[in-house]
Short mmCIF file of C-alpha atoms and ligand atoms in Angstrom, two decimals:
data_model
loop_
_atom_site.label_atom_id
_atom_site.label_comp_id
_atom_site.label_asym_id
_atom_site.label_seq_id
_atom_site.Cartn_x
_atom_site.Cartn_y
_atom_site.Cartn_z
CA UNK H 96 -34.80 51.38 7.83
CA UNK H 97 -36.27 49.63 5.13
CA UNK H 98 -34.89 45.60 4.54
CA UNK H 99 -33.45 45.09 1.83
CA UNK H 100 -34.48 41.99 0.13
CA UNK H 101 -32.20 38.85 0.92
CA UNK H 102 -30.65 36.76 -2.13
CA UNK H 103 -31.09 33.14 -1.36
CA UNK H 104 -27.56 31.70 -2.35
CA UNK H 105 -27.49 27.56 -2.69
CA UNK H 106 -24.46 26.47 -1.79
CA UNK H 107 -23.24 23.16 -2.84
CA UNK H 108 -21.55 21.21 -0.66
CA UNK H 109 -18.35 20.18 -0.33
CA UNK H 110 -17.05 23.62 -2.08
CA UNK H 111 -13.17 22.07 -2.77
CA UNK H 112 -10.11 23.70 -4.91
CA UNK H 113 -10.58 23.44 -8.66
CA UNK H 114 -8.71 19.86 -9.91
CA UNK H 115 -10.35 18.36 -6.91
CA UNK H 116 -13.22 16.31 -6.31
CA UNK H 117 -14.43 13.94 -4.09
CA UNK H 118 -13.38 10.63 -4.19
CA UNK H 119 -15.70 8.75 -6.43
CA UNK H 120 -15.00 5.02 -4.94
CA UNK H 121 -15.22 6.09 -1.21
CA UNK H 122 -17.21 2.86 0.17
CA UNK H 123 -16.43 3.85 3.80
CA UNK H 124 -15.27 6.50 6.46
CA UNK H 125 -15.69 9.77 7.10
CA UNK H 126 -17.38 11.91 4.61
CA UNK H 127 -19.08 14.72 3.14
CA UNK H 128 -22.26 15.84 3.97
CA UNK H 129 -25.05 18.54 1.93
CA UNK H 130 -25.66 20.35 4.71
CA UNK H 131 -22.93 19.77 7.11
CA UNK H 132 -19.87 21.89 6.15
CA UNK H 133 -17.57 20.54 9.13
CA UNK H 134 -17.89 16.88 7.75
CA UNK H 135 -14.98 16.15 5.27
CA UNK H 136 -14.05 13.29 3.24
CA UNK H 137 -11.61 11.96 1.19
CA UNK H 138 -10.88 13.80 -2.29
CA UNK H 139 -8.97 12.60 -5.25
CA UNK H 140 -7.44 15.11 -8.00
CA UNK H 141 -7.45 15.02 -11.77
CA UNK H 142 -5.88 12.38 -12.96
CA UNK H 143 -2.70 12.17 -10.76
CA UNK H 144 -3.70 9.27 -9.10
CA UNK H 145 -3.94 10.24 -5.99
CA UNK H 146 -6.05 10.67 -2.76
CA UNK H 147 -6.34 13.39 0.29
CA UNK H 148 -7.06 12.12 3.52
CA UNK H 149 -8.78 14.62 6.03
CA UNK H 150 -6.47 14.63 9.48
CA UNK H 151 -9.89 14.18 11.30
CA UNK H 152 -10.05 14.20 15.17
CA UNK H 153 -6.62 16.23 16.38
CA UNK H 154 -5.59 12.85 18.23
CA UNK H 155 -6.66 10.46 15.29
CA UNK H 156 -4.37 12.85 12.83
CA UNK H 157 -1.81 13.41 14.79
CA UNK H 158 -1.40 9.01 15.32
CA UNK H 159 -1.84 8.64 11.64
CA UNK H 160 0.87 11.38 10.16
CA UNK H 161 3.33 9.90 12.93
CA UNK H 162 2.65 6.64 11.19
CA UNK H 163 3.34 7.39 7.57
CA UNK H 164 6.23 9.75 8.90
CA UNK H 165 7.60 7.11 11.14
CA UNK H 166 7.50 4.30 8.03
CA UNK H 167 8.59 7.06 5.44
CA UNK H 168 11.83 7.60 7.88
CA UNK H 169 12.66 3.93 8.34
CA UNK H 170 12.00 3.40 4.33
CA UNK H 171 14.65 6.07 3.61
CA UNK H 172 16.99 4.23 6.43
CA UNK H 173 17.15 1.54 5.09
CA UNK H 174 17.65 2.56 1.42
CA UNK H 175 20.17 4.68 2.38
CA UNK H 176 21.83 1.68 4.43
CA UNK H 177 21.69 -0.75 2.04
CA UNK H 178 18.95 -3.14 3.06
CA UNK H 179 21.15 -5.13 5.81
CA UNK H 180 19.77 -3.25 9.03
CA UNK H 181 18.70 -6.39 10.54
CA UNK H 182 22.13 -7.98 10.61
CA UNK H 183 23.81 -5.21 12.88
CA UNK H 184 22.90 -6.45 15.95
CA UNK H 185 21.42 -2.99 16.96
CA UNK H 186 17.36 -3.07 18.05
CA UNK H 187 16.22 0.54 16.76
CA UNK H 188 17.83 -0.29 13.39
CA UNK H 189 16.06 -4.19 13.54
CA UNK H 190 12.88 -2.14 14.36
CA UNK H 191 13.35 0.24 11.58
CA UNK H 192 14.08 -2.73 8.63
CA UNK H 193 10.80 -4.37 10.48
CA UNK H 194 8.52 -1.09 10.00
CA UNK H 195 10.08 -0.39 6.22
CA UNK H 196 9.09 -4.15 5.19
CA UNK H 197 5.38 -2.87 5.49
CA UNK H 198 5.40 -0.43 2.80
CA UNK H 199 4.80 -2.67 -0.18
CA UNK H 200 1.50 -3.15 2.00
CA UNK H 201 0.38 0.01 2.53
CA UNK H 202 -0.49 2.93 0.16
CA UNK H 203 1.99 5.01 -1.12
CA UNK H 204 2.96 8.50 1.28
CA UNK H 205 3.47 11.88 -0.11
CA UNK H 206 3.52 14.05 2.56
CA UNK H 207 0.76 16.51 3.56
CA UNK H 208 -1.17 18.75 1.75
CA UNK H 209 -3.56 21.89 3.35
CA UNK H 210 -5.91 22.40 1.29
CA UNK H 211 -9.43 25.08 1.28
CA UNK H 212 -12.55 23.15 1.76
CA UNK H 213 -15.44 24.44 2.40
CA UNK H 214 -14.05 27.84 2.88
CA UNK H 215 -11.95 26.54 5.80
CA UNK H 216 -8.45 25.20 5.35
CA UNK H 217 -7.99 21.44 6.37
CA UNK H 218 -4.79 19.18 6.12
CA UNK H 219 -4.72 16.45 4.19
CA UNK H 220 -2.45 12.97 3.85
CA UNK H 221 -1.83 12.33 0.29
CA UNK H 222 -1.80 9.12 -0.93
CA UNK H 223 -1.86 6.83 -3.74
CA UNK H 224 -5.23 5.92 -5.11
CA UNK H 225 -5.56 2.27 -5.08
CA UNK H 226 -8.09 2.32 -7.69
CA UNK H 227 -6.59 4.99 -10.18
CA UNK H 228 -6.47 2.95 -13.61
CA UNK H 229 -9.01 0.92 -12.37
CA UNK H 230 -12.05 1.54 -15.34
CA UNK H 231 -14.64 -0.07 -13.05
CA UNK H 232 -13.52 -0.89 -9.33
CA UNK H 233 -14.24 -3.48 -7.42
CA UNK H 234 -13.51 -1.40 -3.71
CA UNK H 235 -14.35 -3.46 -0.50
CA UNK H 236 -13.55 -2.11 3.02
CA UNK H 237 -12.91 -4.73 5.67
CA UNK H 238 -12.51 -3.62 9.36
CA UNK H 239 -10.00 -5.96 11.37
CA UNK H 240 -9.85 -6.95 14.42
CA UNK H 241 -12.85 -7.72 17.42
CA UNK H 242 -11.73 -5.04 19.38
CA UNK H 243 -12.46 -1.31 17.61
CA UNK H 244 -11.57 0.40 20.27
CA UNK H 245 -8.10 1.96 21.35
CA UNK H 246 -6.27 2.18 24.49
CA UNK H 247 -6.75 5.68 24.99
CA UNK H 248 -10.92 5.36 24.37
CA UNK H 249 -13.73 6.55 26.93
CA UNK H 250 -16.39 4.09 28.22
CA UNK H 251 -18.52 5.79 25.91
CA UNK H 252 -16.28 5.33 22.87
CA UNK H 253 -15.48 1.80 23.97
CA UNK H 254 -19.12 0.46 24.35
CA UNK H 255 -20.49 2.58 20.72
CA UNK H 256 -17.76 0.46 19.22
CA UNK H 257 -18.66 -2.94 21.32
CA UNK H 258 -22.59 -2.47 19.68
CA UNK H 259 -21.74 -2.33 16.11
CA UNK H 260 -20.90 -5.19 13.60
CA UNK H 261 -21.53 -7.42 16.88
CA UNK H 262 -22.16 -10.98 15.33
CA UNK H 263 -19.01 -10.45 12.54
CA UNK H 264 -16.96 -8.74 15.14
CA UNK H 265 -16.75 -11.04 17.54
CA UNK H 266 -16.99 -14.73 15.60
CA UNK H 267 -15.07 -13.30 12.54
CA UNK H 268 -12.91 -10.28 13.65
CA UNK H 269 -13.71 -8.46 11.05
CA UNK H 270 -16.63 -6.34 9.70
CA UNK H 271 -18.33 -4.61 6.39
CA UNK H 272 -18.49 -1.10 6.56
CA UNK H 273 -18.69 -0.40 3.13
CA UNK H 274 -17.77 -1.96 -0.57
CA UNK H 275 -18.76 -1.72 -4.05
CA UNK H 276 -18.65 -3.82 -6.92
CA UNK H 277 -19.68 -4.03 -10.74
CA UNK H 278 -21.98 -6.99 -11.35
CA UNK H 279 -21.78 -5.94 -14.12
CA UNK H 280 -24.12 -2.58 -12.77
CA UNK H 281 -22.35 -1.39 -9.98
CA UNK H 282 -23.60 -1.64 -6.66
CA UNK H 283 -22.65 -0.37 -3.35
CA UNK H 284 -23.44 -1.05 0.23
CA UNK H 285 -22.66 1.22 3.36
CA UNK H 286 -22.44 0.78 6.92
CA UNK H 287 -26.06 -0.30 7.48
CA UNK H 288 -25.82 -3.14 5.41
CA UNK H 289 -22.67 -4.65 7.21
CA UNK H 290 -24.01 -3.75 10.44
CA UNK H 291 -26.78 -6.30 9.58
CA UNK H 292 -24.51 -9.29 8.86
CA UNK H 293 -24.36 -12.57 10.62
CA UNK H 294 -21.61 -15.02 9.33
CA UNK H 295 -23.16 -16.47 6.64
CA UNK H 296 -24.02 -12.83 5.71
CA UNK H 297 -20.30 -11.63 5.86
CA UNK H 298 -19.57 -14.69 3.71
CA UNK H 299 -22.26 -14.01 1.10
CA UNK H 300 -20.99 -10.82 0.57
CA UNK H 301 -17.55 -11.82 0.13
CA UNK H 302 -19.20 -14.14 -2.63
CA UNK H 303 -20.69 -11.57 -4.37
CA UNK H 304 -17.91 -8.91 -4.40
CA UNK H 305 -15.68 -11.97 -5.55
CA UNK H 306 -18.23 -13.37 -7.79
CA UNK H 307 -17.40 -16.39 -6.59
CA UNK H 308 -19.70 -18.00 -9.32
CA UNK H 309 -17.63 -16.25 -12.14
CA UNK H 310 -14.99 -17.93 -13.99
CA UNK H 311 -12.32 -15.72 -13.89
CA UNK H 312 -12.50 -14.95 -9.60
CA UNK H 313 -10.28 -17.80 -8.97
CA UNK H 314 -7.35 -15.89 -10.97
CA UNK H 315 -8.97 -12.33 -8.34
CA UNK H 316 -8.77 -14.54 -5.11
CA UNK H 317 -5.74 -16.31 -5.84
CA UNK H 318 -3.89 -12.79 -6.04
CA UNK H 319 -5.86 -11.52 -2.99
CA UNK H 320 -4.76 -14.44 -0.55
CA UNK H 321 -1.36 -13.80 -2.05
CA UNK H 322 -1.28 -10.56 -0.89
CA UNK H 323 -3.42 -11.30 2.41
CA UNK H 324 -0.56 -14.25 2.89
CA UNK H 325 2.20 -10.65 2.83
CA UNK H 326 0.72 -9.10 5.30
CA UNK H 327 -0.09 -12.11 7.65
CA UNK H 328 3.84 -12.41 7.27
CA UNK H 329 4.43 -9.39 8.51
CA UNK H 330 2.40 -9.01 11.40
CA UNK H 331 3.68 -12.32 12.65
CA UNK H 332 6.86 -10.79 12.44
CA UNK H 333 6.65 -7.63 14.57
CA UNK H 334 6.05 -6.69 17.71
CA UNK H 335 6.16 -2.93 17.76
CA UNK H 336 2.93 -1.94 16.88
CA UNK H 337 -0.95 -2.68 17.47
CA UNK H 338 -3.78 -1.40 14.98
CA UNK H 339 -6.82 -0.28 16.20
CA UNK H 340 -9.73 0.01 13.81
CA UNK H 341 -7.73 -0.53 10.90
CA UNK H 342 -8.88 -1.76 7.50
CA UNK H 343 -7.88 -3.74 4.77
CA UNK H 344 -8.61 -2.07 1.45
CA UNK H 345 -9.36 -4.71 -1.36
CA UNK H 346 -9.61 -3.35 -4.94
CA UNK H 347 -9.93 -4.57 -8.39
CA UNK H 348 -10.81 -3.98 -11.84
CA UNK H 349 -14.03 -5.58 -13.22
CA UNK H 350 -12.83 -4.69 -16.73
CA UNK H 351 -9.95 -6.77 -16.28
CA UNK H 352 -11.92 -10.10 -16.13
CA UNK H 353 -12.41 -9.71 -19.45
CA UNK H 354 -9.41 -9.91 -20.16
CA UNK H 355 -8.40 -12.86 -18.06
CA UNK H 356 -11.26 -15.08 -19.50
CA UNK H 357 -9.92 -13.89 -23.35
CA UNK H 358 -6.43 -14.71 -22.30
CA UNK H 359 -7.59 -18.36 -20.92
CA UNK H 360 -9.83 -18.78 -24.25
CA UNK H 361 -6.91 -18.32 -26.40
CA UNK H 362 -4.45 -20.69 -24.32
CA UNK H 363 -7.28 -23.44 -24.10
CA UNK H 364 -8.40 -23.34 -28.19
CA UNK H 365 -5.47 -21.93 -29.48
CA UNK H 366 -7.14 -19.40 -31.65
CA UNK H 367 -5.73 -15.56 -32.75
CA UNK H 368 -7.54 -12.97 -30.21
CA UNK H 369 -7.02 -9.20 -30.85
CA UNK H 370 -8.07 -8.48 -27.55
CA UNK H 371 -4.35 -7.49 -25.70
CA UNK H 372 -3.06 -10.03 -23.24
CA UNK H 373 -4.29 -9.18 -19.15
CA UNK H 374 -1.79 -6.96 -17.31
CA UNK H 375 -0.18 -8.70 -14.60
CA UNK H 376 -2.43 -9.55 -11.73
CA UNK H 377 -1.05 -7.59 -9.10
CA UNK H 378 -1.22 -4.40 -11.22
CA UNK H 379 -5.24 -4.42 -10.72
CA UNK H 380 -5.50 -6.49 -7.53
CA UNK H 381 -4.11 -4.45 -4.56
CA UNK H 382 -4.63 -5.64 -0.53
CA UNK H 383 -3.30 -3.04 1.04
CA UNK H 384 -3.82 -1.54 5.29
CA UNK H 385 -5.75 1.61 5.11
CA UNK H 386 -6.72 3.77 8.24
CA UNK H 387 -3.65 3.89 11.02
CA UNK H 388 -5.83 6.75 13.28
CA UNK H 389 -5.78 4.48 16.55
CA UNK H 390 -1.99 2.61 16.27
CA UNK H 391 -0.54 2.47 19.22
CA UNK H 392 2.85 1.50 20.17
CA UNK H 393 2.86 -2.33 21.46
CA UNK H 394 2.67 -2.99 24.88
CA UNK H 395 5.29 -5.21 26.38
CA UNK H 396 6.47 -6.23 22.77
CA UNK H 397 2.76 -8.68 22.36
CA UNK H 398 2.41 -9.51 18.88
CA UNK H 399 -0.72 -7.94 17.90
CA UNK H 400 -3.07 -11.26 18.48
CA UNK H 401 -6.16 -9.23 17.84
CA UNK H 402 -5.61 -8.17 14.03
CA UNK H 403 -4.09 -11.45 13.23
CA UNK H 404 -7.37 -13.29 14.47
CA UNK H 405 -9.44 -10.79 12.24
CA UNK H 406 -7.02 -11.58 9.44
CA UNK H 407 -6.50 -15.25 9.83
CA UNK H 408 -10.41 -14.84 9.36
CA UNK H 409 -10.51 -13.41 6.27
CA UNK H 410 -7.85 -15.87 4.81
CA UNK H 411 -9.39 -18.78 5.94
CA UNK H 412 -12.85 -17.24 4.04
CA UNK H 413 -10.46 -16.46 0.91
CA UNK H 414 -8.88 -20.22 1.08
CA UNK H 415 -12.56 -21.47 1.19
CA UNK H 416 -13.62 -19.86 -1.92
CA UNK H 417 -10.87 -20.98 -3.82
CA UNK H 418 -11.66 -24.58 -2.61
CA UNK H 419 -15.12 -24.82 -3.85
N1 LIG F 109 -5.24 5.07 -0.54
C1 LIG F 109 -6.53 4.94 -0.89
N2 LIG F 109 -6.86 4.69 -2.17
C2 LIG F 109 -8.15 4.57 -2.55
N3 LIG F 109 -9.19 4.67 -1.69
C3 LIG F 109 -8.91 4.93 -0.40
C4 LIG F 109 -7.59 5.07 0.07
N4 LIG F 109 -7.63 5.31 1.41
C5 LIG F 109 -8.92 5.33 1.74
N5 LIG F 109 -9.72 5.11 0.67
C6 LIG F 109 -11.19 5.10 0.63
O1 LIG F 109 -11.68 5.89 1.69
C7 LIG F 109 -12.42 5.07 2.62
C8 LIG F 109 -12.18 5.56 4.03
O2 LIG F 109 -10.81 5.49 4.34
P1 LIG F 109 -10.30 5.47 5.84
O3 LIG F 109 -10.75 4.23 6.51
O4 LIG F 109 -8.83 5.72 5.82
O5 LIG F 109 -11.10 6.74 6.43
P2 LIG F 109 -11.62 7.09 7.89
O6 LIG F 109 -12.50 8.25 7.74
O7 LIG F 109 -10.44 7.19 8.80
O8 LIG F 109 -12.47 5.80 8.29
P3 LIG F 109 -13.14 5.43 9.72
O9 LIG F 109 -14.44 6.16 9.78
O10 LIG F 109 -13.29 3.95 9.64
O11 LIG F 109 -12.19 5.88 10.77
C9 LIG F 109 -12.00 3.65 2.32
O12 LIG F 109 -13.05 2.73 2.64
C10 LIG F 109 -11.75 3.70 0.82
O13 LIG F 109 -12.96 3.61 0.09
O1 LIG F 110 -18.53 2.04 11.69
P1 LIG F 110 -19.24 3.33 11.89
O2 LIG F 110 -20.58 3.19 12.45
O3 LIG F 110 -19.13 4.22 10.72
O4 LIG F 110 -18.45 4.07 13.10
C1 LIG F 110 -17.37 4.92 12.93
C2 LIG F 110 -16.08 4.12 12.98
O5 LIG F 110 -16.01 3.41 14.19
C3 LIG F 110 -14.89 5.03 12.87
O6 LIG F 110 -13.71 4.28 13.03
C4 LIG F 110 -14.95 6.14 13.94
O7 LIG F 110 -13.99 7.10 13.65
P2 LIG F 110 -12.66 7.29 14.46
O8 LIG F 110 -11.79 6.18 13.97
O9 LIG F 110 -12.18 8.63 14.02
O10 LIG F 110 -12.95 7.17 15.91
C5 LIG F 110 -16.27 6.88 13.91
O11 LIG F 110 -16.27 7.72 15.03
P3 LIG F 110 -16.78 9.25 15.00
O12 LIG F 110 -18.20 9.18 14.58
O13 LIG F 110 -16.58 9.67 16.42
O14 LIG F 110 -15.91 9.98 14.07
C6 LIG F 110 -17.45 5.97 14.00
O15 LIG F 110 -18.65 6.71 13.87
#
């Protein structure tokens, strides 16, 4: 039989629902690939402000919906109880109010959402977009803690994880996996580049995603170690749960400093502007914990010593900045 003549048929990968893309300010993670239709990353839709998380590994998925589940339950529990859980003398509901007081730190929950990506159907978390109303963010990724690796890892997963970001890891806690920031072109930097940091390195890079040298950072890094200063709070308060691999997501708006610099012109010479006033700091600043895929509950109540070295860290970098 004669062969009939094959169409060639490009496919573009990722092939995702109409109203979806992916997410533009990705820096880090898991993510697409041209040619490898069983790599998935994060997507954002139209407009809505919001992001879809792939599940990812069945065991990484299955930790990280049981975390936002877990805090959406004890945020409804203690709405619907009127804030005073602690004072009832009763440890699940002290443990719930202690969970709930992380959501102002964490991104917003939604549920899940299944979704057809490249022809196969994958479940997504969906989120709030840190960045959405951002015209040009600032996104920088910061891995916490010097150990990567979970209880549950192989010997194999636990020495990958003890080779990477070595120097950072282990003097800083923390590591670079990916950020990007408008200077004023935007640049971006990926895992290669963090995996290549000493200290000094780490530090310079927190300059230059700061712009430690522009006038209007002190008003960015003030509202970051504010934030950083939240979450320190909490994790010195509970003991229920360690993170494993966890980031911090920083964001902010580059625009913004415009507006910050205009605002402090007019205060300092008194002069009519037309520009409008800056929006409130924390509207285009957010710290928040991204990536719960290896939580585990806490073993024998231990405060979790390991992400509050990698954030102590980071705070005392933040605190350093602002000093100079
Ligand atoms: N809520 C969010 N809003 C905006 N951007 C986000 C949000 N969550 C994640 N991102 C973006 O996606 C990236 C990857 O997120 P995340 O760490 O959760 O993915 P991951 O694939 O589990 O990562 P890893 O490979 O470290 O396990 C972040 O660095 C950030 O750029
Ligand atoms: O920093 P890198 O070099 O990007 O390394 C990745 C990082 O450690 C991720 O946390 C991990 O995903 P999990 O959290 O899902 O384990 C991923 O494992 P993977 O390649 O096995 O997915 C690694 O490749």
């Amino acid at each position: 039989m004669a062969k009939q003549p094959q169409e060639s048929v490009t496919v573009t990968l990722p092939a995702v629902p109409l109203g979806y893309c992916k997410l533009g300010t990705q820096v880090a993670g898991h993510t697409f690939e041209a040619s490898n239709a069983a790599a998935i990353g994060l997507l954002q839709d139209a407009g809505e402000g919001k992001v879809f998380k792939p599940l990812g590994k069945p065991e990484c998925g299955e930790r990280e919906i049981n975390f936002y589940e877990s805090l959406a339950a004890a945020i409804a529990a203690t709405s619907a109880t009127g804030n005073d859980l602690n004072d009832r003398g009763d440890s699940n509901l002290t443990d719930l109010a202690t969970l709930a007081a992380l959501a102002p730190h964490v991104p917003r929950y939604y549920g899940q959402q299944k979704l057809f990506v490249n022809q196969r159907q994958h479940t997504f978390l969906k989120l709030e977009d840190l960045t959405h109303g951002m015209s040009k963010p600032c996104v920088m990724d910061v891995k916490v803690g010097r150990r990567t690796w979970d209880p549950l890892s192989s010997a194999h997963k636990r020495a990958i994880e003890e080779q990477k970001y070595v120097i950072c890891k282990q003097q800083l806690g923390l590591c670079l996996p990916g950020f990007q920031v408008y200077t004023p072109q935007l640049v971006r930097q990926g895992r290669d580049y963090g995996k290549a940091l000493d200290v000094a390195g780490f530090r310079q890079a927190l300059a230059l995603f700061f712009k430690s040298s522009h006038s209007s950072s002190e008003t960015v890094l003030r509202e970051v170690l504010r934030q950083l200063c939240g979450i320190r709070a909490w994790f010195k308060r509970q003991r229920l749960l360690h993170f494993y691999a966890s980031s911090l997501l920083i964001c902010y708006d580059y625009e913004q400093l415009h507006h910050v610099k205009q605002s402090a012109t007019h205060l300092t010479n008194g002069h009519q502007l037309e520009q409008r006033p800056a929006p409130p700091v924390d509207q285009w600043v957010h710290v928040r914990c991204i990536d719960f895929a290896h939580i585990f509950p806490a073993k024998d109540a231990e405060p979790d010593q390991n992400y509050m070295f990698g954030l102590q860290s980071l705070i005392d970098i933040v605190e350093y900045m602002l000093q100079r």
